[in-house]
XYZ file of C-alpha atoms in Angstrom:
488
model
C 0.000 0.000 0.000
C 1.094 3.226 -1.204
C 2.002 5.652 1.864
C 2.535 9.644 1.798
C 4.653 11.712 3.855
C 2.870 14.384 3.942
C -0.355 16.639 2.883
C 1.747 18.326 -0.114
C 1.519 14.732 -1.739
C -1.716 14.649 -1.846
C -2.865 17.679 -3.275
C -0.609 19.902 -4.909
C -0.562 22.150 -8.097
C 0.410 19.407 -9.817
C -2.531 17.483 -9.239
C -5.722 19.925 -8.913
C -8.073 20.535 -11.740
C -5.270 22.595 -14.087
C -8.105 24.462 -15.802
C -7.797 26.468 -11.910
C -4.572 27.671 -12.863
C -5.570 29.247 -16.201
C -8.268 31.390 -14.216
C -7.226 34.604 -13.633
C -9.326 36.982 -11.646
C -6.678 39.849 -10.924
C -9.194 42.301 -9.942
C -8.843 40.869 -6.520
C -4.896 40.177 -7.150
C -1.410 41.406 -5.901
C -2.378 45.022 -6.308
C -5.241 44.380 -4.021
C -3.178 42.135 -1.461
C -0.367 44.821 -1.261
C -3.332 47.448 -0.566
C -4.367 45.549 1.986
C -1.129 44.920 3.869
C -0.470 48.927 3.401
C -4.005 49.139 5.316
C -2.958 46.833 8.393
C -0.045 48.399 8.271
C -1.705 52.104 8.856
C -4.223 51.190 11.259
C -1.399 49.054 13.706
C 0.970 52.396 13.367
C -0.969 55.724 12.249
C 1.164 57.535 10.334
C 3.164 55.005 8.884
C 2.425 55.617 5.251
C 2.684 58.561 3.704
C -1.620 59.001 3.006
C -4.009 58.606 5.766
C -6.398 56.193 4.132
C -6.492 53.048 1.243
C -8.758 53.682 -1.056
C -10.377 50.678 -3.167
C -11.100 52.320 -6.332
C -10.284 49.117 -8.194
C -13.759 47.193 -8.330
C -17.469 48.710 -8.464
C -18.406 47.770 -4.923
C -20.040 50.954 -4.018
C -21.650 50.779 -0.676
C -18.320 49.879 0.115
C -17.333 53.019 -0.734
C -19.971 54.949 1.048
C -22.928 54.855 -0.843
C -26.034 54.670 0.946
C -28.754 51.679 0.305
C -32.154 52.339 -0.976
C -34.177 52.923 1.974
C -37.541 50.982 0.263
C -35.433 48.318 -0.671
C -33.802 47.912 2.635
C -37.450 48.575 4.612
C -39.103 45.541 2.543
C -36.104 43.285 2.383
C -35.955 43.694 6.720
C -39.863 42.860 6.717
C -39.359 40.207 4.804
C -36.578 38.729 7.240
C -38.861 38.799 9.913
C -42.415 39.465 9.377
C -43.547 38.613 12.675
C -43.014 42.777 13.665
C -45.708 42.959 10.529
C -48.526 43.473 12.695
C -47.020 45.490 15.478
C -47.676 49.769 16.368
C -44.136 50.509 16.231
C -43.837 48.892 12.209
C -46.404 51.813 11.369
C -44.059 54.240 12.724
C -40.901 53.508 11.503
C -41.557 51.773 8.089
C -43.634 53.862 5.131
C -47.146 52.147 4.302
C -46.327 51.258 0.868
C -43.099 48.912 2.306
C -45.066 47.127 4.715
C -48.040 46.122 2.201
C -45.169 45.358 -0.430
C -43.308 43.182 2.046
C -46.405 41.386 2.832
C -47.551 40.791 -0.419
C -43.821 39.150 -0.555
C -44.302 37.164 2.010
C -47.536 35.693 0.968
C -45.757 34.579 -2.398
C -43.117 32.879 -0.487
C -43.665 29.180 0.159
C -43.702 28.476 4.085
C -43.635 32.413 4.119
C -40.204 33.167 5.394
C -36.866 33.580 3.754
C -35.163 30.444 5.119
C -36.395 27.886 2.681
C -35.443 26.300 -0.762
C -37.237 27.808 -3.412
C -38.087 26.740 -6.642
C -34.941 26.075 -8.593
C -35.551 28.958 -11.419
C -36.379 31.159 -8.322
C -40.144 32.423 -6.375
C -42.856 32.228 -9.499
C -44.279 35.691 -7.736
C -40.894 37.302 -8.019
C -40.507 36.215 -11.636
C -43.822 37.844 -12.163
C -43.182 40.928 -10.973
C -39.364 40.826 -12.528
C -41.248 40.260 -16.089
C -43.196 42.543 -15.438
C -40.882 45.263 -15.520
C -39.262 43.852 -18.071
C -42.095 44.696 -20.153
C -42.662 48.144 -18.840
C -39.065 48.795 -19.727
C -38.969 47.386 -22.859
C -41.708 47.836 -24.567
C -42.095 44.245 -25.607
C -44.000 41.249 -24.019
C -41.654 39.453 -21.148
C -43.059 35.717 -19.837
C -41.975 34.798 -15.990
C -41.061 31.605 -17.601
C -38.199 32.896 -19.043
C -36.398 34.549 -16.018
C -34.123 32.839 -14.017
C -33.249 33.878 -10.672
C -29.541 34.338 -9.966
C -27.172 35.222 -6.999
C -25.826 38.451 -9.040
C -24.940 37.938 -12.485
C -21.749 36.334 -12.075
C -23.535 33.179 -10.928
C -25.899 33.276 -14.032
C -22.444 33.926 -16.371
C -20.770 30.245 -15.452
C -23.824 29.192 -15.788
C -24.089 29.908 -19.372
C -20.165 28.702 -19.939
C -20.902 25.709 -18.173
C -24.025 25.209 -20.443
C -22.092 26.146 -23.465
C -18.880 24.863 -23.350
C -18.246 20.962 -24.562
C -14.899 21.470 -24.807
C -11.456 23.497 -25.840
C -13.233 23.459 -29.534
C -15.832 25.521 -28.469
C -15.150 29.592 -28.289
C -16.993 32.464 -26.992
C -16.534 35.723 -28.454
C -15.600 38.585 -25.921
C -14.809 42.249 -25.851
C -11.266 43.057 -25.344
C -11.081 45.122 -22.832
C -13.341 42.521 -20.819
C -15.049 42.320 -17.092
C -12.526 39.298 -16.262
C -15.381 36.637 -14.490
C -15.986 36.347 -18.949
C -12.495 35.110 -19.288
C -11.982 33.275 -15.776
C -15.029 31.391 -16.313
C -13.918 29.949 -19.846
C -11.349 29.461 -18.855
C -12.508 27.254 -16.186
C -15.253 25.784 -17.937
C -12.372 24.552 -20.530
C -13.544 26.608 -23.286
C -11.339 29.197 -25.868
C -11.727 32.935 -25.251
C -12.314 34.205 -28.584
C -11.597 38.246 -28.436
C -12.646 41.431 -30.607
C -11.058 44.150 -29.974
C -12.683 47.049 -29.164
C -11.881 50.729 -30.891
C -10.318 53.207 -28.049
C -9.833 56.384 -30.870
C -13.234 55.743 -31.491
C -15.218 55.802 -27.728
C -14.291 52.044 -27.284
C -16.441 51.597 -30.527
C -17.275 47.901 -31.682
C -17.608 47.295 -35.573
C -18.970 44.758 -37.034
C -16.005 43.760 -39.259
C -13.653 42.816 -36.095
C -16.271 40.896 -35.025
C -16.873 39.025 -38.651
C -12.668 38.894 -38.542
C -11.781 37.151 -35.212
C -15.011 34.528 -36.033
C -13.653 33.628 -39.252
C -10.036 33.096 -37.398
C -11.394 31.002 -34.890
C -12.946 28.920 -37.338
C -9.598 28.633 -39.408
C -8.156 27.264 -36.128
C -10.881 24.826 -35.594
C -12.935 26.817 -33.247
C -16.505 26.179 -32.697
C -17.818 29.611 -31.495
C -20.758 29.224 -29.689
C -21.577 32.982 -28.814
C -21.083 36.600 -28.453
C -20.419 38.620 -24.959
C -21.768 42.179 -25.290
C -21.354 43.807 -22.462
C -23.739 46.809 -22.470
C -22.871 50.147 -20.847
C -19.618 48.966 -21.297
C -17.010 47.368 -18.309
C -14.264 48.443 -17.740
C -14.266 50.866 -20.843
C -17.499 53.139 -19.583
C -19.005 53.635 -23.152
C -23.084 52.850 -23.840
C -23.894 51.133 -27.493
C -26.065 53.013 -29.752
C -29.169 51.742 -30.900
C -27.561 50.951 -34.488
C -24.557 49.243 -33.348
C -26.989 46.685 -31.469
C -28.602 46.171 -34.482
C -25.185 45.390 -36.023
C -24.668 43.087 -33.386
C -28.331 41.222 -33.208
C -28.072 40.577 -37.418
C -24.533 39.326 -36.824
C -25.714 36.685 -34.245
C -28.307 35.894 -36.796
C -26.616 35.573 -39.435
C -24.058 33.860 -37.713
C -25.900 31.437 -35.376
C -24.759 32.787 -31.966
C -26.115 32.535 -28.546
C -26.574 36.357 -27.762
C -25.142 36.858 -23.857
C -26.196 40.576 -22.745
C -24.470 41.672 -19.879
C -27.046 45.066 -18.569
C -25.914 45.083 -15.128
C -25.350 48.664 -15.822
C -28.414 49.358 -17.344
C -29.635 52.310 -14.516
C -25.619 53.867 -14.661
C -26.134 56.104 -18.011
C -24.501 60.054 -17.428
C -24.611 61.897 -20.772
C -27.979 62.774 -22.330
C -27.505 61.444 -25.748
C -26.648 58.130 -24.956
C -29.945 56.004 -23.748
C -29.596 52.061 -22.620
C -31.673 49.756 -24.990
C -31.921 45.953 -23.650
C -30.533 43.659 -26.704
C -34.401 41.934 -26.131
C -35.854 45.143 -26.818
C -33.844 45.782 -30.219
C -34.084 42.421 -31.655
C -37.756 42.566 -31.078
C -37.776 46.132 -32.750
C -36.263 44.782 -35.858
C -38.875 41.985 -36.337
C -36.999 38.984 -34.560
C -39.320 36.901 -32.048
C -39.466 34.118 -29.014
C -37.710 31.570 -32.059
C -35.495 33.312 -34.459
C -32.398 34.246 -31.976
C -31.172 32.966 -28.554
C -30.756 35.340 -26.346
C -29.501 35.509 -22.642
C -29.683 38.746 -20.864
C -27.941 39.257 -17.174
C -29.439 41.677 -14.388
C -27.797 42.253 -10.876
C -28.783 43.825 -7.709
C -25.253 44.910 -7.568
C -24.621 47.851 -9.607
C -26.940 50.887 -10.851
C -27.927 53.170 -7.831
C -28.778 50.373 -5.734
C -25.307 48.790 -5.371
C -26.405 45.941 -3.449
C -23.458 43.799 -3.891
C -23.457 41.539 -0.382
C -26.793 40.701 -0.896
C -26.027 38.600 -4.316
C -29.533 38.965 -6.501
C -29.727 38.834 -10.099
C -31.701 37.608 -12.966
C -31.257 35.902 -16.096
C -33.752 36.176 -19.034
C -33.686 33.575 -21.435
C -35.315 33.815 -24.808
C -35.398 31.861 -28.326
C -34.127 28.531 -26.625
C -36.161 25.318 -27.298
C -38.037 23.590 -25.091
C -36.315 20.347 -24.628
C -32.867 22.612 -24.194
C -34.719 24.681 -21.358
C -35.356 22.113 -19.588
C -31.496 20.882 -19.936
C -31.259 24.732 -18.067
C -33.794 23.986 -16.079
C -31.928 20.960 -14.817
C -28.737 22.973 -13.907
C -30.084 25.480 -11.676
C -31.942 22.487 -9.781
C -28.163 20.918 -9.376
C -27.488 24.704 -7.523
C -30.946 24.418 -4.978
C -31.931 27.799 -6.058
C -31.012 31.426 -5.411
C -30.953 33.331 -1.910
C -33.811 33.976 -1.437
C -33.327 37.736 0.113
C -31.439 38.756 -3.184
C -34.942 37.093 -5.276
C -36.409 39.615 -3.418
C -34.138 42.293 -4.039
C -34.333 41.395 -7.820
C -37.875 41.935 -7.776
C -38.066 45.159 -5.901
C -35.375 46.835 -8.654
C -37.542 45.824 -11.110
C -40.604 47.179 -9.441
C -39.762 50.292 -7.584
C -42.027 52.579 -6.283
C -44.372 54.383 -8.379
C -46.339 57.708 -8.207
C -48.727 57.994 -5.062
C -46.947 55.653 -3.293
C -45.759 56.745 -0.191
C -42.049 55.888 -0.877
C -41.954 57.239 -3.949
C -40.691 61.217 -3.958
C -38.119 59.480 -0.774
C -37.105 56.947 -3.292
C -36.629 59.463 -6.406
C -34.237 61.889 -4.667
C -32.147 58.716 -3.315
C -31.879 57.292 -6.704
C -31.333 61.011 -8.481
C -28.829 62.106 -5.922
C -26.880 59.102 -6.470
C -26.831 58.956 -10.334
C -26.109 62.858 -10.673
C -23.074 62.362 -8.090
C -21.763 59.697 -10.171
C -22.057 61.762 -13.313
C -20.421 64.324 -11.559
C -17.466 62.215 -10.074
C -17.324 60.573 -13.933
C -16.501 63.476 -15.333
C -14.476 65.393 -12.632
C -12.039 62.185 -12.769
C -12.109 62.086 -16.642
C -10.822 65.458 -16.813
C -8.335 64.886 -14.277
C -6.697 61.713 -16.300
C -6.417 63.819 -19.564
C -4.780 66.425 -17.664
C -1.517 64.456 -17.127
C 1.151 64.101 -19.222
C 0.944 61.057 -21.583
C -2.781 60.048 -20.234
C -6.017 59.605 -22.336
C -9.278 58.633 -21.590
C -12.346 58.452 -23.566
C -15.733 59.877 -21.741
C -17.710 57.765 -19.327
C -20.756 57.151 -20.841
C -22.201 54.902 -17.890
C -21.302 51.898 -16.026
C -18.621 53.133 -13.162
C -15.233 53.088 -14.568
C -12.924 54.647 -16.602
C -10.520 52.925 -18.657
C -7.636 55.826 -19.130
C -4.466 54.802 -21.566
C -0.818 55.364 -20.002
C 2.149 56.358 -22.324
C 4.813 54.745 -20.050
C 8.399 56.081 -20.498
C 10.693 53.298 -21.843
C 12.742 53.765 -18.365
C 9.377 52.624 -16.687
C 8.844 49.804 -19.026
C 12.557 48.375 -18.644
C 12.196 49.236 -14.880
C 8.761 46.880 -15.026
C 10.666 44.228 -16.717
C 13.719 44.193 -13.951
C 10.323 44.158 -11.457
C 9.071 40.665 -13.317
C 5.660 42.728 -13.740
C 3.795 43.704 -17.019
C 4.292 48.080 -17.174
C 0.653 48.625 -16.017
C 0.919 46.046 -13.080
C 4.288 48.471 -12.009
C 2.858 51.822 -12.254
C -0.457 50.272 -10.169
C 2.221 49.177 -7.607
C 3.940 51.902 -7.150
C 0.624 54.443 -7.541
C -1.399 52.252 -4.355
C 2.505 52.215 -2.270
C 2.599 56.169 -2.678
C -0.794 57.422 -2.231
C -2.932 54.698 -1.041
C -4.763 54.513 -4.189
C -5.915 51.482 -5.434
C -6.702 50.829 -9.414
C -6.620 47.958 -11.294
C -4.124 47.098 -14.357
C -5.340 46.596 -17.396
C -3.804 43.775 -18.459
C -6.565 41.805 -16.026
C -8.665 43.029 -18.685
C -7.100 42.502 -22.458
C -5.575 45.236 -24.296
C -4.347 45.659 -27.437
C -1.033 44.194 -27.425
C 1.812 47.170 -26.247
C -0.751 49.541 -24.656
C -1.128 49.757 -21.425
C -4.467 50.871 -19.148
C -5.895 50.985 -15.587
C -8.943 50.797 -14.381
C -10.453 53.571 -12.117
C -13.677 53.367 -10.501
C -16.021 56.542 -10.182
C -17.416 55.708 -6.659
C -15.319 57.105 -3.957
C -17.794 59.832 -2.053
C -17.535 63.070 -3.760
C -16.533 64.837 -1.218
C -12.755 62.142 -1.661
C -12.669 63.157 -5.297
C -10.436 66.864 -4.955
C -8.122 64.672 -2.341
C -7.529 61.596 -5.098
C -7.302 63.966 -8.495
C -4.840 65.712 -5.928
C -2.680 62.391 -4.693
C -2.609 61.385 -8.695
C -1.394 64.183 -10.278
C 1.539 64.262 -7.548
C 2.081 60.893 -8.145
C 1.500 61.045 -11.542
C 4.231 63.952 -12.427
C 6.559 62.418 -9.875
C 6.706 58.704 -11.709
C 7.258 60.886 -14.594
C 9.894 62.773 -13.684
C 12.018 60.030 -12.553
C 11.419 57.751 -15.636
C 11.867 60.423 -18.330
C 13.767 59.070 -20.921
């Protein structure tokens, strides 16, 4: 009998699932972990670093940052938790009328009426109807419950989809490049090939057609099965919103092409410039003539971003369209081997979809959260996208919506060599050194794709406005003083 000396034997690199070690997530990476020992470092000796505070202005977590939850939401979702204090005086005093008959109405669709159970595996049929619902009064267009899926946040409902997809290394999914990375992590994982188009920086982080029709025919020359297209829709990390006739573009070519459509709207509610509107993929391919059976279409929701920014709480939705019935049950089969969804974030999914309305008592409380929160981040967009094309050898295209900008660094070549002495890729050294002198914290953009020999970061727009003067400030220091000590 075979014996082992010790625990490295039995599992080791060598031996774990190697698809692991091809999936990169480096939003949460080295940058991050140095942050974080700067931060321990601070609070154990004040006034050890030369800032006062880390800030985490590498991933759209925004309640993290400060912003304040939805006070409706919150009110229903705490009912809902424990809807025994339903009944009681003190409920009518500190929760609004229109929360406590929405929470009970909740509760009354729940089975066993509390949030501790095992739903149905596609999620609560009440919440689906109310999340269709408003996918109708959004769109325009006729929405069945049937076809939404209930997800913890839209990650969840993405390796889903890869997992459903992908047979094997032979089968590709077309991606943006830049990308959100969970796109490229989860192919990764799911043993698939990451199929990229490149998206057009001198042109708003445009996406034509003809890069699209390019990179599929390439594939194919390599033996590539390519099972679908990732739009990703205001755009992450790259900030930009697609106009009506570019999704067009984009709904003919997966036509044309046979393509699963995968529509990431998470940031469908983060839109800042008045000409730009957001238009659900469902919406446009049903305004060009295409119905329930002429193109598959997955679209992903989240509780996570838009004003709401309920990330902890995990909620999301999936609507699935132009899929067969013998394949949706195959789906249907997959989210039973996952029990179901939490059942606080079903809740939350519903209640974004179905905010309050006019004469509800919530509803002028509920407007001025949600306004005050968008026009901040428009304001905080566009204060930090001036700031970035102030420095020297810095660009950065307009953010459009989401809650990121995507600037593009012209390193000096004594930075780049430096970077190479460093083992690190240029962007992943000027991240280092920007989060070691100032506390900032950004992400590199070579977690994201880039076009081969430029290099990016990755700024998030939600530190509280009030932080904004003090990080422009902190960057442009830093920024001039990396400069000046790389000039060629």
């Amino acid at each position: 009998m075979a014996t082992f000396s010790d625990c490295s034997t039995i599992i080791s690199l060598d031996n774990i699932n190697p698809r692991i070690l091809k999936c990169d997530y480096s939003i949460r990476g080295e940058i991050v972990t140095l942050a974080q020992s700067l931060e321990k470092e601070l609070q154990a000796k004040p006034g050890s670093q030369p800032f006062d505070e880390v800030l985490y202005c590498h991933i759209g977590n925004p309640q993290y940052l400060g912003q304040q939850p939805i006070t409706f939401f919150r009110q229903v979702l705490a009912l809902c938790d424990y809807p025994a204090i339903l009944d009681k005086r003190e409920t009518q005093v500190l929760f609004s009328a229109d929360a406590i008959e929405r929470a009970s109405k909740i509760i009354d669709q729940i089975p066993g009426k509390t949030t501790g159970i095992y739903s149905d595996a596609q999620g609560i049929k009440g919440l689906r109807d109310t999340i269709a619902a408003g996918i109708e009064a959004r769109d325009g267009f006729p929405a069945d419950p049937n076809d939404v899926f209930l997800i913890d946040g839209a990650t969840a409902g993405v390796q889903i989809m890869m997992q459903f997809l992908i047979r094997s290394e032979k089968d590709g999914i077309l991606c943006p490049i830049p990308q959100y990375p969970i796109y490229s992590a989860s192919i990764a994982l799911h043993g698939g090939s990451l199929v990229p188009y490149y998206l057009d920086e001198a042109k708003g982080w445009g996406l034509e057609v003809s890069e699209l029709k390019k990179q599929l025919d390439y594939a194919k020359s390599k033996g590539i099965a390519v099972r679908a297209l990732v739009a990703i829709n205001p755009g992450n990390p790259t900030g930009q919103v697609l106009a009506k006739d570019k999704q067009c573009e984009i709904v003919e070519f997966c036509k044309q092409e046979g393509l699963v459509l995968l529509a990431d709207e998470v940031y469908q509610d983060n839109v800042y410039v008045p000409e730009k509107k957001f238009h659900s993929f469902k919406k446009i391919s049903r305004s060009i003539g295409y119905g329930e059976k002429d193109i598959p279409l997955v679209s992903f929701q989240s509780v996570s971003k838009g004003y709401y920014g309920e990330c902890g709480k995990r909620g999301g939705y999936m609507e699935v369209t132009g899929f067969g019935a013998d394949v949706r049950e195959q789906l249907y089969r997959v989210f039973c081997a996952n029990c179901c969804a939490n059942i606080p974030g079903q809740i939350l999914a519903s209640l974004v979809m179905s905010p309050p309305k006019v004469g509800d008592e919530s509803y002028e409380s509920y407007c001025a959260e949600r306004d005050g929160i968008l026009s901040s981040l428009a304001r905080r967009a566009k204060a930090l996208e001036y700031a970035f094309n102030s420095l020297e050898g810095i660009t950065c295209n307009k953010a459009e919506g989401a809650m990121y900008l995507f600037p593009s660094i012209q390193l000096p070549q004594k930075a780049v060599k430096a970077a190479e002495a460093a083992n690190a890729a240029p962007d992943v050294f000027y991240c280092r050194r920007l989060v070691s002198a100032t506390g900032i914290v950004v992400s590199s953009g070579s977690g994201f794709g880039q076009v081969p020999g430029t290099w990016h970061f990755r700024c998030t727009i939600l530190p509280q406005e009030d932080k904004i003067p003090a990080i422009i400030s902190r960057l442009k220091e830093f920024h001039t003083s990396f400069m000046d000590e790389f000039r060629d």
